[in-house]
Short mmCIF file of C-alpha atoms in Angstrom, two decimals:
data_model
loop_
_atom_site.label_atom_id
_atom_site.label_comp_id
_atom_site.label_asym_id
_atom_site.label_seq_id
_atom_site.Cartn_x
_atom_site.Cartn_y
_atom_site.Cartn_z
CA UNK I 1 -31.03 -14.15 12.35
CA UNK I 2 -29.15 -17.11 12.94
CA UNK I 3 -29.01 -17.13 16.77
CA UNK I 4 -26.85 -14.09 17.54
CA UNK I 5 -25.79 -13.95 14.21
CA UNK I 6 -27.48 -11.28 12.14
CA UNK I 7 -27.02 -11.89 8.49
CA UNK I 8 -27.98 -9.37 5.39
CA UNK I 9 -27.98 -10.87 1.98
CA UNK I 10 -28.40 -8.99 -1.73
CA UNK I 11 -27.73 -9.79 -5.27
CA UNK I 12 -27.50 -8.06 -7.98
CA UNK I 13 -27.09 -7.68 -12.00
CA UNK I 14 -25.57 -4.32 -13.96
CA UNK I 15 -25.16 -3.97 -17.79
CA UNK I 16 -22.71 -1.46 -18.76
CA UNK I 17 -21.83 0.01 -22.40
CA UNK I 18 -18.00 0.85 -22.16
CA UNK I 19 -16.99 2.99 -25.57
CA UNK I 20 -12.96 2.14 -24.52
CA UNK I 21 -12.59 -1.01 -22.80
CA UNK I 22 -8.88 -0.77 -23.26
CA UNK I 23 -8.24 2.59 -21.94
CA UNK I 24 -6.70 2.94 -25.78
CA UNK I 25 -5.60 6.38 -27.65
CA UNK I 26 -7.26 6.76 -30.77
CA UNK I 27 -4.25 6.99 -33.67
CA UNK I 28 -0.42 5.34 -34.60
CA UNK I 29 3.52 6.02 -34.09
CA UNK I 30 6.48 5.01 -35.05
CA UNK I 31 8.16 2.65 -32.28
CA UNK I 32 11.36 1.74 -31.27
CA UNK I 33 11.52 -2.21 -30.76
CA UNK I 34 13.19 -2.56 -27.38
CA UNK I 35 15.78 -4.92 -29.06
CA UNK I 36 16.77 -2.00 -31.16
CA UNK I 37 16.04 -2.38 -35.19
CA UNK I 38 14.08 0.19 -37.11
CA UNK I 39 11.02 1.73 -35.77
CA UNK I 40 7.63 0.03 -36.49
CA UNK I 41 4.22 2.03 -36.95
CA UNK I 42 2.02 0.88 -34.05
CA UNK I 43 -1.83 1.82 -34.22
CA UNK I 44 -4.63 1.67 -31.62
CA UNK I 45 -8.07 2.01 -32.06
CA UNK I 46 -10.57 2.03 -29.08
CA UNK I 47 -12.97 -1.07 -29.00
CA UNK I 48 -16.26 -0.80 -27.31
CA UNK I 49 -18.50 -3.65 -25.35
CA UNK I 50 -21.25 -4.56 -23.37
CA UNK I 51 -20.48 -5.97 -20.16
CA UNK I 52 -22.47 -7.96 -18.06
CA UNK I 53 -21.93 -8.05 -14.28
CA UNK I 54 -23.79 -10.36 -11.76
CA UNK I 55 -22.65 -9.59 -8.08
CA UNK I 56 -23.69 -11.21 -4.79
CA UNK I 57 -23.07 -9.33 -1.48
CA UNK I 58 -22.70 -10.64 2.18
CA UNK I 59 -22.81 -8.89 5.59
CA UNK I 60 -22.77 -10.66 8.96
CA UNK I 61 -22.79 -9.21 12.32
CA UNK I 62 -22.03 -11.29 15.61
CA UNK I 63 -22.10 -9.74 18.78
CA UNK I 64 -20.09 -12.20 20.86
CA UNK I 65 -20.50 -10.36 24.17
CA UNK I 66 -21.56 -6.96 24.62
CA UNK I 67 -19.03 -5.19 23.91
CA UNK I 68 -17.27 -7.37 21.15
CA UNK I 69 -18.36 -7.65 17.71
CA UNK I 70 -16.69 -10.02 14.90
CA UNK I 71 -18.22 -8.64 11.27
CA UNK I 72 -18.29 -9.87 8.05
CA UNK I 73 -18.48 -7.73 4.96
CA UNK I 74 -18.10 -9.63 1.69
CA UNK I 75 -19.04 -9.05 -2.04
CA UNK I 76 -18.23 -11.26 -5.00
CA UNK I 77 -18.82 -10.76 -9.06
CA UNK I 78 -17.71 -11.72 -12.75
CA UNK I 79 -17.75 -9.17 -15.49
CA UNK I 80 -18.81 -10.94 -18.96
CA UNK I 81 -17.83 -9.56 -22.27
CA UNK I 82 -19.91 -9.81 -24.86
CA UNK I 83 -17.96 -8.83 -27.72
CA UNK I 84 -14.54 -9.79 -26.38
CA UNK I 85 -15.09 -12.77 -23.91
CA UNK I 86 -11.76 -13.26 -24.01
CA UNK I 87 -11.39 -10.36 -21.73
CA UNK I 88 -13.84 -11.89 -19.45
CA UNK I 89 -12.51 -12.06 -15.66
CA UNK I 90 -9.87 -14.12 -14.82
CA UNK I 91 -11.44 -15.36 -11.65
CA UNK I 92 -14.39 -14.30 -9.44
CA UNK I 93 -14.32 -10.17 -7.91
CA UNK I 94 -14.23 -9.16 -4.76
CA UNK I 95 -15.17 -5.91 -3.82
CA UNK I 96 -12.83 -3.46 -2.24
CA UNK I 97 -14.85 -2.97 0.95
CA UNK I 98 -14.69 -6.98 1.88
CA UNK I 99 -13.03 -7.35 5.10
CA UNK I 100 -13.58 -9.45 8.65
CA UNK I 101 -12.89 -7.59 10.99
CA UNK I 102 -13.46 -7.82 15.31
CA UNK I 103 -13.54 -5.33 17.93
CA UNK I 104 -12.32 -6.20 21.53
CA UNK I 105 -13.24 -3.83 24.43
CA UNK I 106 -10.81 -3.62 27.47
CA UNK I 107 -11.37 -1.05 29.72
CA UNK I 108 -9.96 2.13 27.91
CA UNK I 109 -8.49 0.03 24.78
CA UNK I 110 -10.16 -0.79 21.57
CA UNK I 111 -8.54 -3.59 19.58
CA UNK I 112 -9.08 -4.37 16.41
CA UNK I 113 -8.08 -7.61 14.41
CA UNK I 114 -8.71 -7.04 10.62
CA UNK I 115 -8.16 -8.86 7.36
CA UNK I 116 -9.08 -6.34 4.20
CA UNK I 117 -9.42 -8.13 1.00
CA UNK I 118 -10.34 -7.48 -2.80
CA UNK I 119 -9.64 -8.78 -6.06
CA UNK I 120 -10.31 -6.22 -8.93
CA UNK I 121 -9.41 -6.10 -12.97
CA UNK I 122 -10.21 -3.07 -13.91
CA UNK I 123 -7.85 -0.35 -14.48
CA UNK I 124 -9.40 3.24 -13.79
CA UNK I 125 -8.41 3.97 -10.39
CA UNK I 126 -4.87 3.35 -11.80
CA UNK I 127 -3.87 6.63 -13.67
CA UNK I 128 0.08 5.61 -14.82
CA UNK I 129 -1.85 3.06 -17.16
CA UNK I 130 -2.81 2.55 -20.46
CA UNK I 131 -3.69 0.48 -23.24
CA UNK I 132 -5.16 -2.28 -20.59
CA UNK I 133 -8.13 -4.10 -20.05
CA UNK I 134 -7.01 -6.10 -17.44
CA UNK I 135 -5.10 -5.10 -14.36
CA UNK I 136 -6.09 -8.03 -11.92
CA UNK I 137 -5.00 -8.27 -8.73
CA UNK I 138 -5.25 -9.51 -5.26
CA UNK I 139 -4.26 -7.49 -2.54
CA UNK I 140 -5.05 -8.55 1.12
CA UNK I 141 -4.29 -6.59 4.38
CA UNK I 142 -4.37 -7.88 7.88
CA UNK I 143 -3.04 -6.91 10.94
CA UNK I 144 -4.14 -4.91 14.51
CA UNK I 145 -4.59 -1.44 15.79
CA UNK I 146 -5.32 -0.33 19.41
CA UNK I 147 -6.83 2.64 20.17
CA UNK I 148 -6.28 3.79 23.96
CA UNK I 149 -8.82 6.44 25.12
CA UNK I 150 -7.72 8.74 27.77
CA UNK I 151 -10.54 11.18 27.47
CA UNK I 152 -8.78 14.29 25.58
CA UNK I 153 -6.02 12.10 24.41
CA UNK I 154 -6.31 9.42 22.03
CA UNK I 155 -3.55 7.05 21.24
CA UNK I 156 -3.78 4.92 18.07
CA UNK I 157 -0.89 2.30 17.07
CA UNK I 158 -1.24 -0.66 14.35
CA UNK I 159 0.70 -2.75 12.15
CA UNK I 160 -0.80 -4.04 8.90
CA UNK I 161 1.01 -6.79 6.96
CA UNK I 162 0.24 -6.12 2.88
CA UNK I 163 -0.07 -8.21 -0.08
CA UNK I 164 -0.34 -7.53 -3.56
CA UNK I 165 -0.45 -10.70 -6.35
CA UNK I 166 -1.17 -10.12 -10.02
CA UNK I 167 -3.80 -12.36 -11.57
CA UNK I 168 -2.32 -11.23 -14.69
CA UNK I 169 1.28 -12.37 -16.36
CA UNK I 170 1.73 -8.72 -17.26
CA UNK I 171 2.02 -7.54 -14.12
CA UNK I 172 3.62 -10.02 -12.16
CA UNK I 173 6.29 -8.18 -11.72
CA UNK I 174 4.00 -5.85 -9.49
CA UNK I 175 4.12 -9.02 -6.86
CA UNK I 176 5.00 -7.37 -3.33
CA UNK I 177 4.69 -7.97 0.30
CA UNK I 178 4.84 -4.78 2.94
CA UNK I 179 5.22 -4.46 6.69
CA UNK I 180 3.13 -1.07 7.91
CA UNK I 181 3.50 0.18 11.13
CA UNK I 182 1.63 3.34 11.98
CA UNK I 183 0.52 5.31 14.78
CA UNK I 184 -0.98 9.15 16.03
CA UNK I 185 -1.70 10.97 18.57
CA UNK I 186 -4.72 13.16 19.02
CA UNK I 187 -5.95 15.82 21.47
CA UNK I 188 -9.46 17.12 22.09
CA UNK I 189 -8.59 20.78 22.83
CA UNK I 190 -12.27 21.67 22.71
CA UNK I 191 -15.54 19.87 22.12
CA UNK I 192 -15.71 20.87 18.21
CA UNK I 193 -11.26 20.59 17.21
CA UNK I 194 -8.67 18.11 17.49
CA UNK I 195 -5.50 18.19 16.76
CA UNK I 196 -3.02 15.57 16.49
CA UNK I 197 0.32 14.09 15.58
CA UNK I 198 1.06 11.17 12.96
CA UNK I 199 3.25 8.76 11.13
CA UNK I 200 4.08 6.00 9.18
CA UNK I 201 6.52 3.33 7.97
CA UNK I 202 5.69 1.37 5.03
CA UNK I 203 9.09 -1.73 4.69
CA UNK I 204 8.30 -2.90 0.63
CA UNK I 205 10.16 -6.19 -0.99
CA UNK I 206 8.82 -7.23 -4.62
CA UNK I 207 8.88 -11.16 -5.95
CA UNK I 208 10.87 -9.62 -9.13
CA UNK I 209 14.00 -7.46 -9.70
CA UNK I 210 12.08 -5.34 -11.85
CA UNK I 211 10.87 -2.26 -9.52
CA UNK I 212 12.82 -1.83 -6.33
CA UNK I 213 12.40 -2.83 -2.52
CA UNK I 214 12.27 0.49 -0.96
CA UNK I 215 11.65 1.91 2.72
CA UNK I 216 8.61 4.63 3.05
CA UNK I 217 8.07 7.04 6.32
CA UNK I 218 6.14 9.80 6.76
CA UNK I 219 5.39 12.55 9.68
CA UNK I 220 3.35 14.87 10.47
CA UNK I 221 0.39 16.70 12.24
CA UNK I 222 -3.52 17.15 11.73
CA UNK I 223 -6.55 19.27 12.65
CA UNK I 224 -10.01 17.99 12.85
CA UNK I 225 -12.71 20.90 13.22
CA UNK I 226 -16.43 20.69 13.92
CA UNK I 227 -17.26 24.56 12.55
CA UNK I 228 -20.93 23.99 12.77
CA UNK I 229 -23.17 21.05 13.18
CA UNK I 230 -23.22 20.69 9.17
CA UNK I 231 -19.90 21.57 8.47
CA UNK I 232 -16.82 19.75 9.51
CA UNK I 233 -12.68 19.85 8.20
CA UNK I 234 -9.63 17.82 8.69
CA UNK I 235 -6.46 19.04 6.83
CA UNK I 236 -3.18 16.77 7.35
CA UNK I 237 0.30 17.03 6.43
CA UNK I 238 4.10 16.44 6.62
CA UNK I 239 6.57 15.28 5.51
CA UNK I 240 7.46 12.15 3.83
CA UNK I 241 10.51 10.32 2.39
CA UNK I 242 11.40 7.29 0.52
CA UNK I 243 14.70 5.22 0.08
CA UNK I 244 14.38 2.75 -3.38
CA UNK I 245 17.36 -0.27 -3.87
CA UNK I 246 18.06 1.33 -6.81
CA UNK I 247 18.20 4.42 -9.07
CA UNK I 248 17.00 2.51 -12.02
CA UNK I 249 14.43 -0.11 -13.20
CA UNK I 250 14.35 -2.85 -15.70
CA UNK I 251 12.02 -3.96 -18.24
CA UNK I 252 11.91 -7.02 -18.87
CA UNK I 253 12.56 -8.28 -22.27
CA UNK I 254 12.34 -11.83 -24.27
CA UNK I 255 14.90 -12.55 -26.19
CA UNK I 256 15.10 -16.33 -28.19
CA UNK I 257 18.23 -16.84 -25.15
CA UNK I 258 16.46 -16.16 -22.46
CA UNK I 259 14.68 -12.62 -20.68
CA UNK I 260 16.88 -9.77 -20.51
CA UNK I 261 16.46 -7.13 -17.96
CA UNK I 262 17.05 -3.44 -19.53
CA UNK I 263 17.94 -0.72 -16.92
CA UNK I 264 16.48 2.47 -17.06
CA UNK I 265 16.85 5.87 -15.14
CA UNK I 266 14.95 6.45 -12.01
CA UNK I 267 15.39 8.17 -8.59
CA UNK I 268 16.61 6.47 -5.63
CA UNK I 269 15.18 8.66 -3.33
CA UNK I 270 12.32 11.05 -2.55
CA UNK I 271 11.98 13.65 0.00
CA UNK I 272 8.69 15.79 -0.12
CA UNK I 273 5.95 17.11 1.53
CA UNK I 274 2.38 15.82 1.80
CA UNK I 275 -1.26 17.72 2.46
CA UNK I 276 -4.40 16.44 2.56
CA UNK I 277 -7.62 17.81 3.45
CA UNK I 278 -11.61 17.20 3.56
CA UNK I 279 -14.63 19.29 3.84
CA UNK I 280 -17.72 17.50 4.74
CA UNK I 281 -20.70 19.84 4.15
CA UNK I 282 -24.68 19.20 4.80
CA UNK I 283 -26.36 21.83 3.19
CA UNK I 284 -29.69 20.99 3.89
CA UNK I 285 -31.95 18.31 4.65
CA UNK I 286 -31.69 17.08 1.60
CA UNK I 287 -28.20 17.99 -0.08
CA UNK I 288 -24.93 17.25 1.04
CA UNK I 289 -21.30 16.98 -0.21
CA UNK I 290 -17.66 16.52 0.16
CA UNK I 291 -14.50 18.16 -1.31
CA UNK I 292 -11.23 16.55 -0.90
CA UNK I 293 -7.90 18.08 -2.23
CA UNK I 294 -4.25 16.90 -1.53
CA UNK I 295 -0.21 16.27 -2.84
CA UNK I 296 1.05 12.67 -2.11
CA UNK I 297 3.63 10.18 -3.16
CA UNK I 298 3.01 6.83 -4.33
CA UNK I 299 5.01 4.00 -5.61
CA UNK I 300 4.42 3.45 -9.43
CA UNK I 301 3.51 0.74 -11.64
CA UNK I 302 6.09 1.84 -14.28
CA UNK I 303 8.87 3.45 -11.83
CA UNK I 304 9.82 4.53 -8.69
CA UNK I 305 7.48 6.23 -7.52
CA UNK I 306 4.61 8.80 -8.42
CA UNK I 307 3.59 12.02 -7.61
CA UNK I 308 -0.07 12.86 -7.03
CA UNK I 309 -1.76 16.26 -7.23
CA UNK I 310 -5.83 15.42 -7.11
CA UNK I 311 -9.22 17.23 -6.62
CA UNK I 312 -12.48 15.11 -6.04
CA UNK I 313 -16.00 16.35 -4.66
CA UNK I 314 -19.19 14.41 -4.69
CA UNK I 315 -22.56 15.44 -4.27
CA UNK I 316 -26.01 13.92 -2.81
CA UNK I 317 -29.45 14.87 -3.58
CA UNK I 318 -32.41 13.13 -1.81
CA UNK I 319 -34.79 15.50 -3.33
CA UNK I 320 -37.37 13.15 -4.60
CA UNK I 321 -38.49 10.30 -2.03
CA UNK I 322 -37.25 7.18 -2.60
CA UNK I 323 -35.01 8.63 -5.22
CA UNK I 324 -31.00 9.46 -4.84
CA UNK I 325 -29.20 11.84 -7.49
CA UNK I 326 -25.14 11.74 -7.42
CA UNK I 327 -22.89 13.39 -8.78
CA UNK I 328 -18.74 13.00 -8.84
CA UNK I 329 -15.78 15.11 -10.28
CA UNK I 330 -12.19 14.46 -9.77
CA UNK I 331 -9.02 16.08 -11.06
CA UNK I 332 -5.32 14.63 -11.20
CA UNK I 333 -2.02 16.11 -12.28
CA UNK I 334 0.57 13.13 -11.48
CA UNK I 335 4.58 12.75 -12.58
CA UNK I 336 6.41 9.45 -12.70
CA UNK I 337 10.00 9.52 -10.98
CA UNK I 338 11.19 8.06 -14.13
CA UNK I 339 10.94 4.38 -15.24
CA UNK I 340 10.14 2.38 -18.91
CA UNK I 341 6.21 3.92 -19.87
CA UNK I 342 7.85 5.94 -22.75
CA UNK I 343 10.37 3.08 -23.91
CA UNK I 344 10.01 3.19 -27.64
CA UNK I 345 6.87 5.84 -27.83
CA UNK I 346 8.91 9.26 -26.88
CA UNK I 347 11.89 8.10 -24.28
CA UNK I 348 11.87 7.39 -20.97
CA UNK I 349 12.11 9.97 -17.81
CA UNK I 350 8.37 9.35 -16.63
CA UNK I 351 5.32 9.71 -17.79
CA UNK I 352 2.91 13.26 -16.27
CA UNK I 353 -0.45 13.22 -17.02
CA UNK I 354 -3.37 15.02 -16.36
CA UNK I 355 -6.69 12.99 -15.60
CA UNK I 356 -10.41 14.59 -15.42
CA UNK I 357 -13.77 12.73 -15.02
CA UNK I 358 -16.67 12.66 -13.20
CA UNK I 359 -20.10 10.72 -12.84
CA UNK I 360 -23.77 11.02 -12.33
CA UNK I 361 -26.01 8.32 -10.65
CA UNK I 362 -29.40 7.52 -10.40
CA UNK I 363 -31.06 5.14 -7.73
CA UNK I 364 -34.54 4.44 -6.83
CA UNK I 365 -36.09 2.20 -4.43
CA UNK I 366 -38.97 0.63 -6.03
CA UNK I 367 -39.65 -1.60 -3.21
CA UNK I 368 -38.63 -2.07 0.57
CA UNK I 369 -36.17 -4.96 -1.35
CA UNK I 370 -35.49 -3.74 -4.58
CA UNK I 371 -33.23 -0.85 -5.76
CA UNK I 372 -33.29 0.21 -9.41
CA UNK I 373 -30.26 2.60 -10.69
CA UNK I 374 -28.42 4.31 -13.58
CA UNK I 375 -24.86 5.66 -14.10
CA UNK I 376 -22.77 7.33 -16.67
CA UNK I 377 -19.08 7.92 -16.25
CA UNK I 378 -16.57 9.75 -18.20
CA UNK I 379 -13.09 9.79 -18.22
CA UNK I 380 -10.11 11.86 -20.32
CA UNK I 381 -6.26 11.09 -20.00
CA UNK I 382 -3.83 13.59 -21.08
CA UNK I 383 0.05 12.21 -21.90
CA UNK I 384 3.32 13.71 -22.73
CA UNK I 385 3.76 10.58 -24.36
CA UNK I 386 2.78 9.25 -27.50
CA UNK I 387 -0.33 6.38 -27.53
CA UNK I 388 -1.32 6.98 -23.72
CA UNK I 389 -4.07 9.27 -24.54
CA UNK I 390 -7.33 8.09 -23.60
CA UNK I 391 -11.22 9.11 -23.38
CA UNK I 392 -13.91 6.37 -22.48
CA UNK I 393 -17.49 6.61 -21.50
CA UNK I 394 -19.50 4.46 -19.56
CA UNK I 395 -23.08 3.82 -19.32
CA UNK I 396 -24.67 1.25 -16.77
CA UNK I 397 -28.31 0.66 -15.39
CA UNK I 398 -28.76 -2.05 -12.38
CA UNK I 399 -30.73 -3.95 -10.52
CA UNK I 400 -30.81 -4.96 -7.21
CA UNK I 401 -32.58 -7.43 -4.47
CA UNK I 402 -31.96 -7.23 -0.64
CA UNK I 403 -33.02 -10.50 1.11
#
């Protein structure tokens, strides 16, 4: 406590084996320079590493009056390689949860200012890639929602300005800004299901005339059901469209005059569904889990746009006391519209993939301050295309203190 400030401080320190730090296929192909020329054999061989990653953490809670509350969520990190400290990170991490945020009260309305920050390098929750170590970028989002509570009808409207800058020269073209406006409607029909109304309209202009500025909405309706006290659903979906500059994209090539742009096929516009849904399950006092499933649109890092297909379900035992056991799956099955991931290494037209991993972790809490854990990871990429084949393990153990 600092007067009304309430602060919560922890640090800690992982050490991770990673068998595939490049997220590399294991084998060679001929390649087409992009210049044009004869093909050149091109081999990759997955290197392994130990990585070392201290992290300090940061949560502060100020309840200005009694009804308004300005929070402060913040963690920060640096990975260290030892075998490859040239891969070491660019600049200090910041976790994806990091955010200050305050709620206002008025009467029936909630308002909520909020600026959501990270800054992250590695690559896994990006399926389209390969053959990278170090995807690094900042992406910040602020902006305001208001939630108006009528008793059975909830109104919720926001606007979110978006950010996105790569830490990386390989990636700058990635460089974007976004204007979000969103909003729903939802009715209590009963005390245990909701059901509601939604959409969205995402306005995108990148830095770079690389990938294209493009205009994103979505519509559509929800259902949020209570079935038991243990057992709750939502399952959205709708309708969604997109409208991209143009139906091509470049890649950018050096050339001893200058960079040269090279267009490649792409669509200009998409117009599909989307579904989502979530089962929250407690089985007991001491197991619980989740299943989510869904088919969604997103734009891509090597076209267009991409289209997700995914699985994921996690799982939490408390079985032991002071001990947590959980386990992770997830599935994918994405498509790229088109774009330049196969220039050289079996044409272009888009990349589809399948991913499949999961995870197991360990924690303990050897002391009211100090949490011990353990975690392996695995992950397999599938490709139509040549070289983008991947499978990497990871194994980490951690340690950490709460203040």
């Amino acid at each position: 406590m600092v007067g009304p400030v309430r602060f919560r401080f922890g640090a800690s320190v992982a050490a991770e084996y990673n068998d595939n730090i490049r997220y590399s296929d294991d084998g060679s192909a001929l390649v087409v320079p992009p210049g044009g020329g004869p093909p050149v054999l091109v081999s990759f061989e997955p290197q392994d590493d130990f990585i070392i990653t201290p992290n300090v953490t940061l949560d502060a809670i100020w309840p200005v009056t009694q009804l308004n509350t300005l929070r402060l969520d913040l963690g920060l990190g640096y990975s260290f390689y030892l075998d490859h400290p040239h891969d070491d990170t660019d600049t200090i991490l910041i976790a994806p949860k990091s955010q200050l945020a305050f709620d206002i009260f008025v009467g029936d309305f909630r308002i909520n200012l909020h600026d959501k920050f990270q800054l992250q390098q590695d690559p896994i929750a990006e399926g389209a890639l390969s053959n990278v170590v170090n995807y690094g970028r900042f992406e910040n989002t602020a902006g305001l929602s208001v939630l108006w509570d009528l008793n059975k009808l909830l109104l919720d409207v926001g606007y979110d300005h978006y950010n996105y800058v790569s830490t990386t020269s390989a990636f700058d073209y990635l460089n974007r800004n976004s204007e979000i406006v969103y909003g729903s409607a939802a009715f209590v029909a009963t005390p245990t299901i909701t059901l509601g109304v939604e959409g969205n309209a995402a306005f995108t202009r990148f830095e770079q005339a690389v990938l294209n500025d493009n205009e994103d909405y979505s519509v559509g309706g929800f259902v949020e059901a209570a079935l038991t006290s243990n057992l709750k659903v939502r399952v959205a979906g709708g309708y969604q469209w997109i409208d991209f500059d143009n139906n091509f994209v470049f890649f950018p090539l050096a050339t001893p005059f200058g960079t040269v742009l090279i267009p490649f096929q792409d669509h200009k516009d998409l117009s599909d569904y989307y579904v989502n849904g979530l089962i929250g399950h407690r089985i007991n006092a001491t197991i619980s889990q989740t299943l989510s499933a869904g088919h969604e649109n997103q734009l891509g890092v090597n076209s267009n746009f991409i289209t997700l297909n995914y699985v994921r379900h996690t799982l939490s035992w408390n079985l032991i006391r002071n001990t947590l056991l959980s386990t992770e799956f997830f599935y994918e099955d994405a498509k790229e519209s088109g774009g330049f991931a196969g220039f050289g290494v079996g044409g272009s037209g888009g990349e589809h993939f399948h991913r499949i991993g999961g995870a197991i972790t360990l924690g303990y809490q050897l002391t009211p301050h100090v949490t011990l854990g353990a975690r392996y990871q695995g992950t397999s990429k599938d490709s139509n295309l040549l070289l983008r084949d991947y499978n990497q393990n990871r194994i980490s153990i951690d340690g950490t203190y709460s203040f």
